[in-house]
């Protein structure tokens, strides 16, 4: 390996285990994570209105930073994404802050990485959101040689490198109904991966057609963008690279240039640039022999002589959109557990609050004021978006119409179980309305 250099890797010790002891000497295992990962331990339900995904993420992180000095010292946020459309209604329902934020990033096609640094001798981790694969930084070792792993080597390098390909859906089609213009919107996108003539022919009928819930996007451009993101997530799986070796200067979200690999000798320098998308590393202290014997006695395990540092990672060619998959993954939006009740709300002093579609606004019983500091939990017309109401019949200038009154309890269901698509299906008597 080349001359040693100091590399900063920061995190929070979230778990400690005693692995063994002999009465005087003990071995411990530490779990070190980014401070952001601790947001798994705050779970809640709340409503966000007319905010973009970056705005929602900023708000949640700012809440933790304002009320948790330790978290504020070690975790910061940097958002490097283009303009985003606001969501009129976005529900975090029985989700941890971590799972909710990760879900939103998947839905919007954002990648993210962590940058490690020291500020005033304190460790700091920055969560960076990005959507431009060419905007990622170069690794501290921008050029990596492919060669054997040997103690006589003068610089770090890769000793393992391979690629894999797989068939993916050749095109995506989305559909969504919008009840205001009363039309079914359709959009789609095609794979941009070159799989050769045979691969392209095979993919031609492999379509991912996914009907979405109502008014899935605010306009045709945004709808097409979501189709593109879905196809990019497929394309990301079509070809991947993996490598390993004694390389200390790599982090996920950074790129390097590969030299001296026979499979890439004919490639241009741009084609030999790769972004690390996932990484695992193992580091060992170079302990004196006396400490090694104590460690063996404490753990009952024979101490081998492993390499001081080894890493394995996956990678993509630089410039390929790093769009994460969300449909049918553990990051997909949670579905409703069933119907629930809410209270009809509106401006103070009014009995009925509705619009030209007979829609109303409600406040769910679980909406807490402390999590809705500006709007959302004051039992007024800012507690929700407009919500449609089911009627016995509805037609052009004919039908039934009964608008639930402010203060009444209503039964709310969710279209296709989508927590962001509530609909009022009935009114209930209760202790104040009987």
Coordinates of C-alpha atoms in Angstrom, one line a residue, residues 116-394:
X116 CA -17.5 13.2 6.4
X117 CA -15.5 16.1 8.0
X118 CA -14.3 17.6 11.2
X119 CA -15.4 21.1 12.4
X120 CA -13.7 22.6 15.4
X121 CA -12.3 19.1 16.2
X122 CA -15.9 17.7 16.2
X123 CA -17.0 15.0 13.8
X124 CA -19.7 16.0 11.3
X125 CA -21.7 14.1 8.7
X126 CA -23.5 15.9 5.9
X127 CA -26.4 14.2 4.2
X128 CA -26.3 15.3 0.5
X129 CA -29.3 14.9 -1.9
X130 CA -28.5 15.0 -5.6
X131 CA -30.1 14.3 -8.9
X132 CA -27.2 15.0 -11.3
X133 CA -24.8 12.1 -11.6
X134 CA -22.2 14.3 -13.2
X135 CA -22.2 16.6 -10.1
X136 CA -20.7 14.0 -7.9
X137 CA -17.1 14.6 -6.6
X138 CA -14.0 12.7 -7.5
X139 CA -12.6 10.3 -4.9
X140 CA -9.5 11.3 -3.0
X141 CA -7.9 8.6 -5.1
X142 CA -9.3 9.7 -8.5
X143 CA -7.2 7.1 -10.4
X144 CA -7.2 3.5 -9.4
X145 CA -4.9 0.8 -10.9
X146 CA -6.0 -2.8 -11.3
X147 CA -3.2 -5.0 -10.0
X148 CA -2.4 -7.7 -7.5
X149 CA -2.8 -7.1 -3.8
X150 CA 0.7 -7.2 -2.4
X151 CA 2.6 -5.6 0.5
X152 CA 5.3 -4.5 -2.0
X153 CA 2.8 -2.4 -4.0
X154 CA 3.5 1.3 -3.7
X155 CA -0.1 2.5 -4.1
X156 CA -3.6 1.3 -3.3
X157 CA -5.4 -0.6 -6.1
X158 CA -8.1 -3.0 -7.1
X159 CA -7.4 -6.7 -7.1
X160 CA -10.9 -7.7 -8.2
X161 CA -13.2 -6.3 -10.8
X162 CA -16.2 -7.8 -12.7
X163 CA -19.4 -6.7 -14.5
X164 CA -22.8 -8.2 -14.7
X165 CA -25.8 -7.7 -17.0
X166 CA -29.4 -8.6 -16.7
X167 CA -32.7 -8.3 -18.6
X168 CA -35.0 -5.5 -17.4
X169 CA -38.3 -4.1 -18.5
X170 CA -37.8 -2.4 -21.9
X171 CA -40.4 0.3 -21.4
X172 CA -42.7 1.8 -18.8
X173 CA -46.3 3.0 -19.1
X174 CA -48.3 4.9 -16.4
X175 CA -52.0 5.8 -16.2
X176 CA -53.8 8.0 -13.9
X177 CA -57.4 9.5 -13.8
X178 CA -57.9 13.2 -13.0
X179 CA -61.5 14.0 -12.0
X180 CA -61.3 17.7 -12.6
X181 CA -60.8 17.6 -16.4
X182 CA -62.4 14.1 -16.2
X183 CA -59.7 12.4 -18.3
X184 CA -57.4 9.4 -18.1
X185 CA -53.8 10.5 -18.5
X186 CA -51.3 8.1 -20.1
X187 CA -47.5 8.4 -20.3
X188 CA -44.4 6.2 -20.8
X189 CA -40.7 5.9 -21.3
X190 CA -38.3 3.5 -23.0
X191 CA -35.0 1.9 -21.8
X192 CA -31.9 3.9 -22.7
X193 CA -29.5 0.9 -22.1
X194 CA -27.9 -0.7 -25.2
X195 CA -28.5 -4.4 -24.8
X196 CA -27.6 -5.2 -28.4
X197 CA -30.0 -6.2 -31.1
X198 CA -31.1 -9.4 -29.5
X199 CA -31.5 -7.9 -26.1
X200 CA -33.5 -5.0 -27.5
X201 CA -35.8 -7.4 -29.4
X202 CA -36.3 -9.5 -26.3
X203 CA -37.2 -6.4 -24.2
X204 CA -39.7 -5.1 -26.7
X205 CA -42.7 -6.8 -25.1
X206 CA -41.4 -6.6 -21.5
X207 CA -43.5 -3.5 -20.4
X208 CA -43.9 -2.3 -16.9
X209 CA -47.5 -1.0 -17.0
X210 CA -48.5 0.6 -13.7
X211 CA -51.9 2.2 -13.2
X212 CA -51.5 4.9 -10.5
X213 CA -53.9 6.5 -8.1
X214 CA -55.9 9.5 -9.0
X215 CA -54.2 12.8 -10.1
X216 CA -50.8 11.1 -9.7
X217 CA -49.0 14.2 -11.1
X218 CA -49.8 17.9 -11.3
X219 CA -49.4 18.0 -15.1
X220 CA -48.3 16.0 -18.1
X221 CA -44.7 17.0 -17.8
X222 CA -44.5 15.8 -14.2
X223 CA -46.3 12.6 -15.1
X224 CA -43.8 11.9 -17.9
X225 CA -41.0 12.6 -15.4
X226 CA -42.3 10.0 -13.1
X227 CA -42.4 7.5 -16.0
X228 CA -38.8 8.3 -16.8
X229 CA -37.7 7.8 -13.2
X230 CA -39.4 4.4 -13.1
X231 CA -37.6 3.3 -16.3
X232 CA -34.2 4.7 -15.1
X233 CA -34.6 2.6 -11.9
X234 CA -35.0 -0.5 -14.2
X235 CA -32.0 0.6 -16.4
X236 CA -29.8 1.0 -13.3
X237 CA -30.1 -2.8 -12.7
X238 CA -29.3 -3.7 -16.3
X239 CA -25.6 -3.4 -16.0
X240 CA -23.5 -3.2 -12.8
X241 CA -19.9 -3.4 -11.8
X242 CA -18.3 -4.6 -8.6
X243 CA -14.7 -4.4 -7.3
X244 CA -12.5 -5.0 -4.4
X245 CA -9.0 -4.5 -3.0
X246 CA -6.9 -2.5 -0.7
X247 CA -8.3 0.9 -1.5
X248 CA -8.7 3.4 1.3
X249 CA -9.7 6.5 -0.6
X250 CA -13.2 5.6 -1.7
X251 CA -16.7 6.5 -0.5
X252 CA -20.2 5.9 -1.9
X253 CA -21.2 8.8 -4.2
X254 CA -17.7 9.5 -5.4
X255 CA -16.1 8.5 -8.7
X256 CA -12.8 7.2 -9.9
X257 CA -11.0 6.3 -13.1
X258 CA -10.0 2.7 -13.6
X259 CA -6.6 2.0 -15.2
X260 CA -4.8 -1.1 -16.4
X261 CA -7.8 -3.5 -16.6
X262 CA -7.8 -5.6 -19.8
X263 CA -11.6 -5.4 -20.3
X264 CA -11.4 -1.6 -20.5
X265 CA -8.1 -1.0 -22.4
X266 CA -10.0 0.1 -25.5
X267 CA -12.4 2.4 -23.6
X268 CA -12.0 6.2 -23.5
X269 CA -11.1 7.8 -20.2
X270 CA -14.8 8.8 -19.8
X271 CA -15.9 5.2 -20.2
X272 CA -13.4 4.2 -17.4
X273 CA -15.0 6.5 -14.9
X274 CA -17.2 4.8 -12.3
X275 CA -19.3 6.0 -9.3
X276 CA -19.3 3.9 -6.1
X277 CA -22.9 3.1 -5.2
X278 CA -22.4 0.7 -2.3
X279 CA -19.4 -0.1 -0.2
X280 CA -18.3 -2.5 2.6
X281 CA -14.9 -2.3 4.2
X282 CA -12.9 -4.1 6.9
X283 CA -10.0 -2.5 8.7
X284 CA -7.7 -4.2 11.3
X285 CA -5.3 -2.7 13.7
X286 CA -1.7 -3.8 13.5
X287 CA -1.6 -5.0 17.1
X288 CA 1.6 -6.0 18.9
X289 CA 2.0 -9.7 19.5
X290 CA 1.4 -9.4 23.2
X291 CA -2.0 -7.8 22.6
X292 CA -2.9 -10.4 20.0
X293 CA -2.3 -13.2 22.6
X294 CA -4.5 -11.4 25.1
X295 CA -7.2 -11.0 22.5
X296 CA -7.0 -14.7 21.6
X297 CA -7.3 -15.6 25.3
X298 CA -10.3 -13.3 25.8
X299 CA -12.3 -14.4 22.8
X300 CA -11.2 -18.0 22.5
X301 CA -10.5 -17.4 18.8
X302 CA -7.2 -17.8 17.1
X303 CA -6.1 -14.5 15.7
X304 CA -5.2 -14.7 12.0
X305 CA -3.1 -12.2 10.0
X306 CA -5.7 -10.4 7.8
X307 CA -4.9 -7.6 5.4
X308 CA -5.0 -4.3 7.3
X309 CA -7.7 -2.9 5.0
X310 CA -9.9 -4.4 2.4
X311 CA -13.0 -3.0 0.6
X312 CA -15.7 -4.4 -1.7
X313 CA -18.1 -2.2 -3.6
X314 CA -20.6 -1.9 -6.4
X315 CA -20.4 0.8 -9.1
X316 CA -22.0 2.3 -12.1
X317 CA -20.4 4.2 -15.0
X318 CA -20.3 7.9 -14.3
X319 CA -23.2 9.7 -15.9
X320 CA -25.8 6.9 -15.5
X321 CA -28.7 8.3 -13.5
X322 CA -28.6 6.8 -10.0
X323 CA -32.4 6.6 -9.7
X324 CA -33.4 4.3 -6.8
X325 CA -36.3 1.9 -7.3
X326 CA -39.3 2.4 -5.1
X327 CA -42.2 0.4 -6.6
X328 CA -42.6 -3.1 -5.1
X329 CA -39.7 -2.5 -2.7
X330 CA -39.5 -2.0 1.1
X331 CA -39.4 1.7 0.4
X332 CA -42.8 1.8 -1.3
X333 CA -45.5 4.0 0.3
X334 CA -47.4 2.3 3.2
X335 CA -51.0 1.5 2.5
X336 CA -53.9 2.4 4.7
X337 CA -54.8 -0.1 7.4
X338 CA -58.5 0.7 6.8
X339 CA -61.1 3.4 7.2
X340 CA -60.8 6.0 10.0
X341 CA -62.8 8.9 11.3
X342 CA -62.0 12.6 11.3
X343 CA -63.7 15.9 12.1
X344 CA -65.0 18.3 9.5
X345 CA -63.2 21.7 9.8
X346 CA -63.5 25.1 8.3
X347 CA -63.2 28.8 9.0
X348 CA -64.4 30.0 12.4
X349 CA -68.0 31.0 12.5
X350 CA -69.0 29.0 9.4
X351 CA -71.4 26.0 9.3
X352 CA -70.5 24.7 5.9
X353 CA -67.1 25.0 4.1
X354 CA -67.1 23.5 0.6
X355 CA -66.1 24.2 -3.0
X356 CA -67.7 23.7 -6.5
X357 CA -67.0 20.0 -6.3
X358 CA -68.7 19.5 -2.9
X359 CA -65.4 18.8 -1.3
X360 CA -64.7 19.4 2.4
X361 CA -61.7 19.6 4.7
X362 CA -61.1 17.5 7.8
X363 CA -58.7 17.0 10.6
X364 CA -57.7 13.5 11.7
X365 CA -57.8 12.8 15.4
X366 CA -54.1 12.0 15.5
X367 CA -52.9 15.4 14.1
X368 CA -50.8 17.0 16.8
X369 CA -50.3 20.8 17.1
X370 CA -46.6 20.5 17.9
X371 CA -46.0 18.7 14.6
X372 CA -48.0 21.2 12.6
X373 CA -46.7 24.6 13.9
X374 CA -48.0 26.6 11.0
X375 CA -51.0 24.8 9.6
X376 CA -52.6 21.4 10.0
X377 CA -53.9 21.0 13.6
X378 CA -55.9 24.1 14.5
X379 CA -59.3 22.6 13.6
X380 CA -59.7 25.2 10.8
X381 CA -59.7 25.3 7.0
X382 CA -55.9 24.7 6.9
X383 CA -56.0 21.2 8.5
X384 CA -56.2 19.3 5.2
X385 CA -56.5 19.6 1.5
X386 CA -59.9 19.5 -0.2
X387 CA -61.3 16.0 0.1
X388 CA -64.1 14.6 -2.1
X389 CA -67.3 13.3 -0.6
X390 CA -69.2 10.2 -1.7
X391 CA -72.9 10.9 -2.6
X392 CA -75.8 8.5 -3.4
X393 CA -75.8 9.8 -7.0
X394 CA -73.9 12.5 -8.9

